[in-house]
Amino acid sequence: MMSRLLVLLTILLALPIGSTVPWEPQEGKSLLGSHAPEWSGITWVHGGPLTLESLKGKVILLRFWMGDCPYCIHSAPALLSLRKQYGDRGLVVVGLHHPKSEKARDIGWVSRKADELGFDFPVGQDDQWTTLRAYGVGTVFRHFTSVSFLIDRNGIIRFVHDGGEFHPDGGAGHEECNRAYEALQAAVETTLAHK
């Protein structure tokens, strides 16, 4: 722990005044550059059925979410903004819901929550967490289940947000969330630029 603090302090002291350390995930970096697992066990609520194979050639922002998760609720506008800003350039946002309670297993409940959040992109239910676990939740990702992945046109993972929330302009106290969003947006730009 002490050595990690010393490394962080060294980095901070080396930065010009007013600059910040670039955001990076604490978990999941080992997945960058690897093939994204195909989705399985998904019941499509709307906008499906979809597979990674059917979306080949598109850049995919995959968000695992829950209808009653405050992190997911706070990140919802960012997902919509990214879809609106980059959808015409080939970005597809996909939300896979993973229930943690019996009420959240109800497809009607999931559909209502997706509508409340304004999700106008494909939404599926990963009832048994089959796809969620294939992406490393519970093994690679231990702190959050609401993780996000940016997958390139060839099915390669190019960015990982290791959970919690991300959004622009969150104000004081949300600097980490803002930096995560900025890093994600930059990754979307870079990934879309590569054909």
mmCIF file of C-alpha atoms in Angstrom:
data_model
loop_
_atom_site.group_PDB
_atom_site.id
_atom_site.type_symbol
_atom_site.label_atom_id
_atom_site.label_comp_id
_atom_site.label_asym_id
_atom_site.label_seq_id
_atom_site.Cartn_x
_atom_site.Cartn_y
_atom_site.Cartn_z
ATOM 1 C CA MET A 1 0.000 0.000 0.000
ATOM 2 C CA MET A 2 2.800 2.411 0.930
ATOM 3 C CA SER A 3 4.690 1.762 -2.321
ATOM 4 C CA ARG A 4 1.533 2.445 -4.347
ATOM 5 C CA LEU A 5 1.102 5.756 -2.545
ATOM 6 C CA LEU A 6 4.715 6.680 -3.247
ATOM 7 C CA VAL A 7 4.293 5.907 -6.949
ATOM 8 C CA LEU A 8 1.124 8.014 -7.087
ATOM 9 C CA LEU A 9 2.814 10.877 -5.239
ATOM 10 C CA THR A 10 5.786 10.721 -7.620
ATOM 11 C CA ILE A 11 3.446 10.892 -10.632
ATOM 12 C CA LEU A 12 1.483 13.790 -9.166
ATOM 13 C CA LEU A 13 4.621 15.773 -8.378
ATOM 14 C CA ALA A 14 5.906 15.277 -11.923
ATOM 15 C CA LEU A 15 2.750 16.713 -13.501
ATOM 16 C CA PRO A 16 2.536 20.359 -14.509
ATOM 17 C CA ILE A 17 0.387 22.482 -12.190
ATOM 18 C CA GLY A 18 -3.295 22.180 -13.095
ATOM 19 C CA SER A 19 -2.995 18.829 -14.870
ATOM 20 C CA THR A 20 -4.427 15.544 -13.641
ATOM 21 C CA VAL A 21 -3.395 11.922 -13.829
ATOM 22 C CA PRO A 22 -5.070 10.219 -16.814
ATOM 23 C CA TRP A 23 -7.944 7.989 -15.736
ATOM 24 C CA GLU A 24 -7.452 4.234 -15.941
ATOM 25 C CA PRO A 25 -9.329 1.305 -14.451
ATOM 26 C CA GLN A 26 -8.147 -0.352 -11.266
ATOM 27 C CA GLU A 27 -9.477 -3.721 -12.481
ATOM 28 C CA GLY A 28 -9.740 -5.238 -15.939
ATOM 29 C CA LYS A 29 -6.671 -3.793 -17.673
ATOM 30 C CA SER A 30 -5.586 -7.349 -18.490
ATOM 31 C CA LEU A 31 -8.613 -7.664 -20.810
ATOM 32 C CA LEU A 32 -7.528 -4.817 -23.091
ATOM 33 C CA GLY A 33 -6.590 -6.179 -26.499
ATOM 34 C CA SER A 34 -8.400 -9.481 -25.950
ATOM 35 C CA HIS A 35 -11.384 -10.823 -27.873
ATOM 36 C CA ALA A 36 -14.711 -9.949 -26.292
ATOM 37 C CA PRO A 37 -16.756 -13.033 -25.375
ATOM 38 C CA GLU A 38 -19.892 -13.690 -27.406
ATOM 39 C CA TRP A 39 -23.134 -12.948 -25.565
ATOM 40 C CA SER A 40 -25.169 -15.915 -24.394
ATOM 41 C CA GLY A 41 -28.139 -16.493 -22.132
ATOM 42 C CA ILE A 42 -29.643 -13.117 -23.068
ATOM 43 C CA THR A 43 -33.381 -12.446 -23.227
ATOM 44 C CA TRP A 44 -33.843 -9.325 -25.326
ATOM 45 C CA VAL A 45 -36.146 -6.706 -23.848
ATOM 46 C CA HIS A 46 -35.980 -4.462 -26.918
ATOM 47 C CA GLY A 47 -33.687 -3.932 -29.874
ATOM 48 C CA GLY A 48 -32.584 -7.533 -30.201
ATOM 49 C CA PRO A 49 -31.735 -10.257 -30.643
ATOM 50 C CA LEU A 50 -28.131 -9.243 -31.155
ATOM 51 C CA THR A 51 -24.789 -11.000 -31.121
ATOM 52 C CA LEU A 52 -21.260 -9.688 -31.346
ATOM 53 C CA GLU A 53 -21.002 -11.427 -34.690
ATOM 54 C CA SER A 54 -24.095 -9.607 -35.992
ATOM 55 C CA LEU A 55 -22.515 -6.273 -34.952
ATOM 56 C CA LYS A 56 -19.126 -6.944 -36.556
ATOM 57 C CA GLY A 57 -17.939 -3.759 -38.218
ATOM 58 C CA LYS A 58 -19.533 -1.583 -35.529
ATOM 59 C CA VAL A 59 -17.936 -0.179 -32.387
ATOM 60 C CA ILE A 60 -19.876 -1.389 -29.346
ATOM 61 C CA LEU A 61 -20.221 0.234 -25.952
ATOM 62 C CA LEU A 62 -21.476 -2.563 -23.710
ATOM 63 C CA ARG A 63 -22.796 -1.581 -20.273
ATOM 64 C CA PHE A 64 -23.827 -4.111 -17.654
ATOM 65 C CA TRP A 65 -26.493 -2.369 -15.591
ATOM 66 C CA MET A 66 -29.257 -2.817 -13.045
ATOM 67 C CA GLY A 67 -32.534 -0.935 -12.858
ATOM 68 C CA ASP A 68 -32.141 0.048 -9.215
ATOM 69 C CA CYS A 69 -28.379 0.720 -9.197
ATOM 70 C CA PRO A 70 -27.569 4.369 -8.388
ATOM 71 C CA TYR A 71 -24.307 4.156 -10.375
ATOM 72 C CA CYS A 72 -26.225 2.951 -13.419
ATOM 73 C CA ILE A 73 -28.872 5.636 -13.022
ATOM 74 C CA HIS A 74 -26.201 8.357 -12.794
ATOM 75 C CA SER A 75 -24.361 6.957 -15.851
ATOM 76 C CA ALA A 76 -27.483 6.617 -18.012
ATOM 77 C CA PRO A 77 -27.349 10.173 -19.462
ATOM 78 C CA ALA A 78 -23.712 9.608 -20.490
ATOM 79 C CA LEU A 79 -24.661 6.438 -22.383
ATOM 80 C CA LEU A 80 -27.441 8.307 -24.174
ATOM 81 C CA SER A 81 -25.145 11.222 -24.966
ATOM 82 C CA LEU A 82 -22.463 8.952 -26.422
ATOM 83 C CA ARG A 83 -25.058 7.068 -28.505
ATOM 84 C CA LYS A 84 -26.468 10.342 -29.817
ATOM 85 C CA GLN A 85 -23.057 11.880 -30.505
ATOM 86 C CA TYR A 86 -21.428 8.851 -32.160
ATOM 87 C CA GLY A 87 -24.272 6.613 -33.359
ATOM 88 C CA ASP A 88 -24.110 7.951 -36.907
ATOM 89 C CA ARG A 89 -20.383 7.157 -36.980
ATOM 90 C CA GLY A 90 -20.888 3.494 -36.061
ATOM 91 C CA LEU A 91 -21.162 3.349 -32.252
ATOM 92 C CA VAL A 92 -23.775 0.927 -30.932
ATOM 93 C CA VAL A 93 -24.647 1.123 -27.234
ATOM 94 C CA VAL A 94 -25.974 -2.105 -25.704
ATOM 95 C CA GLY A 95 -27.241 -2.456 -22.142
ATOM 96 C CA LEU A 96 -27.287 -5.889 -20.533
ATOM 97 C CA HIS A 97 -29.275 -5.957 -17.310
ATOM 98 C CA HIS A 98 -28.200 -8.401 -14.609
ATOM 99 C CA PRO A 99 -30.717 -8.934 -11.818
ATOM 100 C CA LYS A 100 -29.771 -9.130 -8.155
ATOM 101 C CA SER A 101 -33.318 -9.640 -6.856
ATOM 102 C CA GLU A 102 -36.437 -11.563 -7.814
ATOM 103 C CA LYS A 103 -38.323 -8.402 -8.851
ATOM 104 C CA ALA A 104 -35.422 -7.515 -11.174
ATOM 105 C CA ARG A 105 -35.835 -10.858 -12.963
ATOM 106 C CA ASP A 106 -39.196 -9.709 -14.317
ATOM 107 C CA ILE A 107 -38.764 -8.620 -17.949
ATOM 108 C CA GLY A 108 -41.616 -6.117 -17.612
ATOM 109 C CA TRP A 109 -39.836 -4.462 -14.676
ATOM 110 C CA VAL A 110 -36.584 -4.293 -16.663
ATOM 111 C CA SER A 111 -38.416 -2.791 -19.640
ATOM 112 C CA ARG A 112 -40.027 -0.119 -17.416
ATOM 113 C CA LYS A 113 -36.649 0.742 -15.847
ATOM 114 C CA ALA A 114 -35.014 0.997 -19.285
ATOM 115 C CA ASP A 115 -37.838 3.305 -20.411
ATOM 116 C CA GLU A 116 -37.501 5.431 -17.248
ATOM 117 C CA LEU A 117 -33.794 5.866 -17.983
ATOM 118 C CA GLY A 118 -34.552 6.787 -21.595
ATOM 119 C CA PHE A 119 -32.660 3.820 -23.021
ATOM 120 C CA ASP A 120 -33.356 3.999 -26.733
ATOM 121 C CA PHE A 121 -30.692 1.426 -27.502
ATOM 122 C CA PRO A 122 -30.814 -2.389 -27.388
ATOM 123 C CA VAL A 123 -31.416 -3.820 -23.911
ATOM 124 C CA GLY A 124 -31.199 -7.443 -22.848
ATOM 125 C CA GLN A 125 -31.508 -9.394 -19.616
ATOM 126 C CA ASP A 126 -28.631 -11.648 -18.510
ATOM 127 C CA ASP A 127 -30.769 -13.529 -16.012
ATOM 128 C CA GLN A 128 -28.192 -16.152 -15.017
ATOM 129 C CA TRP A 129 -25.207 -13.774 -15.363
ATOM 130 C CA THR A 130 -23.774 -16.012 -18.098
ATOM 131 C CA THR A 131 -22.384 -13.176 -20.224
ATOM 132 C CA LEU A 132 -21.546 -11.036 -17.203
ATOM 133 C CA ARG A 133 -19.320 -13.793 -15.815
ATOM 134 C CA ALA A 134 -17.773 -14.437 -19.240
ATOM 135 C CA TYR A 135 -16.570 -10.813 -19.109
ATOM 136 C CA GLY A 136 -14.866 -11.396 -15.772
ATOM 137 C CA VAL A 137 -17.355 -10.123 -13.197
ATOM 138 C CA GLY A 138 -16.631 -11.992 -9.990
ATOM 139 C CA THR A 139 -13.093 -12.906 -11.046
ATOM 140 C CA VAL A 140 -11.374 -9.994 -12.835
ATOM 141 C CA PHE A 141 -13.894 -7.456 -11.512
ATOM 142 C CA ARG A 142 -14.505 -7.831 -7.786
ATOM 143 C CA HIS A 143 -15.739 -4.401 -6.688
ATOM 144 C CA PHE A 144 -18.604 -3.687 -9.096
ATOM 145 C CA THR A 145 -20.911 -5.573 -11.418
ATOM 146 C CA SER A 146 -21.866 -2.442 -13.393
ATOM 147 C CA VAL A 147 -18.872 -2.548 -15.710
ATOM 148 C CA SER A 148 -18.552 -1.228 -19.271
ATOM 149 C CA PHE A 149 -16.556 -2.322 -22.304
ATOM 150 C CA LEU A 150 -15.706 -0.609 -25.562
ATOM 151 C CA ILE A 151 -15.344 -3.237 -28.269
ATOM 152 C CA ASP A 152 -13.843 -2.417 -31.661
ATOM 153 C CA ARG A 153 -15.110 -3.364 -35.113
ATOM 154 C CA ASN A 154 -13.259 -6.704 -34.931
ATOM 155 C CA GLY A 155 -14.512 -7.727 -31.498
ATOM 156 C CA ILE A 156 -11.439 -6.632 -29.525
ATOM 157 C CA ILE A 157 -11.835 -4.947 -26.122
ATOM 158 C CA ARG A 158 -10.300 -1.457 -26.364
ATOM 159 C CA PHE A 159 -11.511 0.185 -23.138
ATOM 160 C CA VAL A 160 -12.774 -1.001 -19.768
ATOM 161 C CA HIS A 161 -14.625 0.989 -17.144
ATOM 162 C CA ASP A 162 -14.371 -1.144 -14.034
ATOM 163 C CA GLY A 163 -17.670 -0.125 -12.517
ATOM 164 C CA GLY A 164 -19.491 2.541 -10.693
ATOM 165 C CA GLU A 165 -20.445 5.636 -12.601
ATOM 166 C CA PHE A 166 -19.082 7.888 -15.313
ATOM 167 C CA HIS A 167 -20.505 11.143 -16.595
ATOM 168 C CA PRO A 168 -19.463 14.557 -17.836
ATOM 169 C CA ASP A 169 -19.776 17.724 -15.798
ATOM 170 C CA GLY A 170 -20.618 15.998 -12.525
ATOM 171 C CA GLY A 171 -19.382 18.958 -10.539
ATOM 172 C CA ALA A 172 -17.353 19.030 -7.352
ATOM 173 C CA GLY A 173 -16.861 15.651 -5.749
ATOM 174 C CA HIS A 174 -17.285 13.808 -9.053
ATOM 175 C CA GLU A 175 -13.863 14.394 -10.583
ATOM 176 C CA GLU A 176 -13.174 10.654 -10.890
ATOM 177 C CA CYS A 177 -16.479 10.112 -12.718
ATOM 178 C CA ASN A 178 -15.739 13.047 -15.025
ATOM 179 C CA ARG A 179 -12.232 11.763 -15.800
ATOM 180 C CA ALA A 180 -13.599 8.273 -16.495
ATOM 181 C CA TYR A 181 -16.122 9.734 -18.938
ATOM 182 C CA GLU A 182 -13.430 11.802 -20.674
ATOM 183 C CA ALA A 183 -11.248 8.691 -21.024
ATOM 184 C CA LEU A 184 -14.190 6.700 -22.409
ATOM 185 C CA GLN A 185 -15.100 9.445 -24.870
ATOM 186 C CA ALA A 186 -11.474 9.643 -26.061
ATOM 187 C CA ALA A 187 -11.424 5.853 -26.494
ATOM 188 C CA VAL A 188 -14.660 6.009 -28.517
ATOM 189 C CA GLU A 189 -13.141 8.684 -30.786
ATOM 190 C CA THR A 190 -9.933 6.683 -31.277
ATOM 191 C CA THR A 191 -11.726 3.389 -31.858
ATOM 192 C CA LEU A 192 -14.173 4.879 -34.350
ATOM 193 C CA ALA A 193 -11.276 6.466 -36.252
ATOM 194 C CA HIS A 194 -9.738 3.024 -36.953
ATOM 195 C CA LYS A 195 -11.522 1.258 -39.771
#
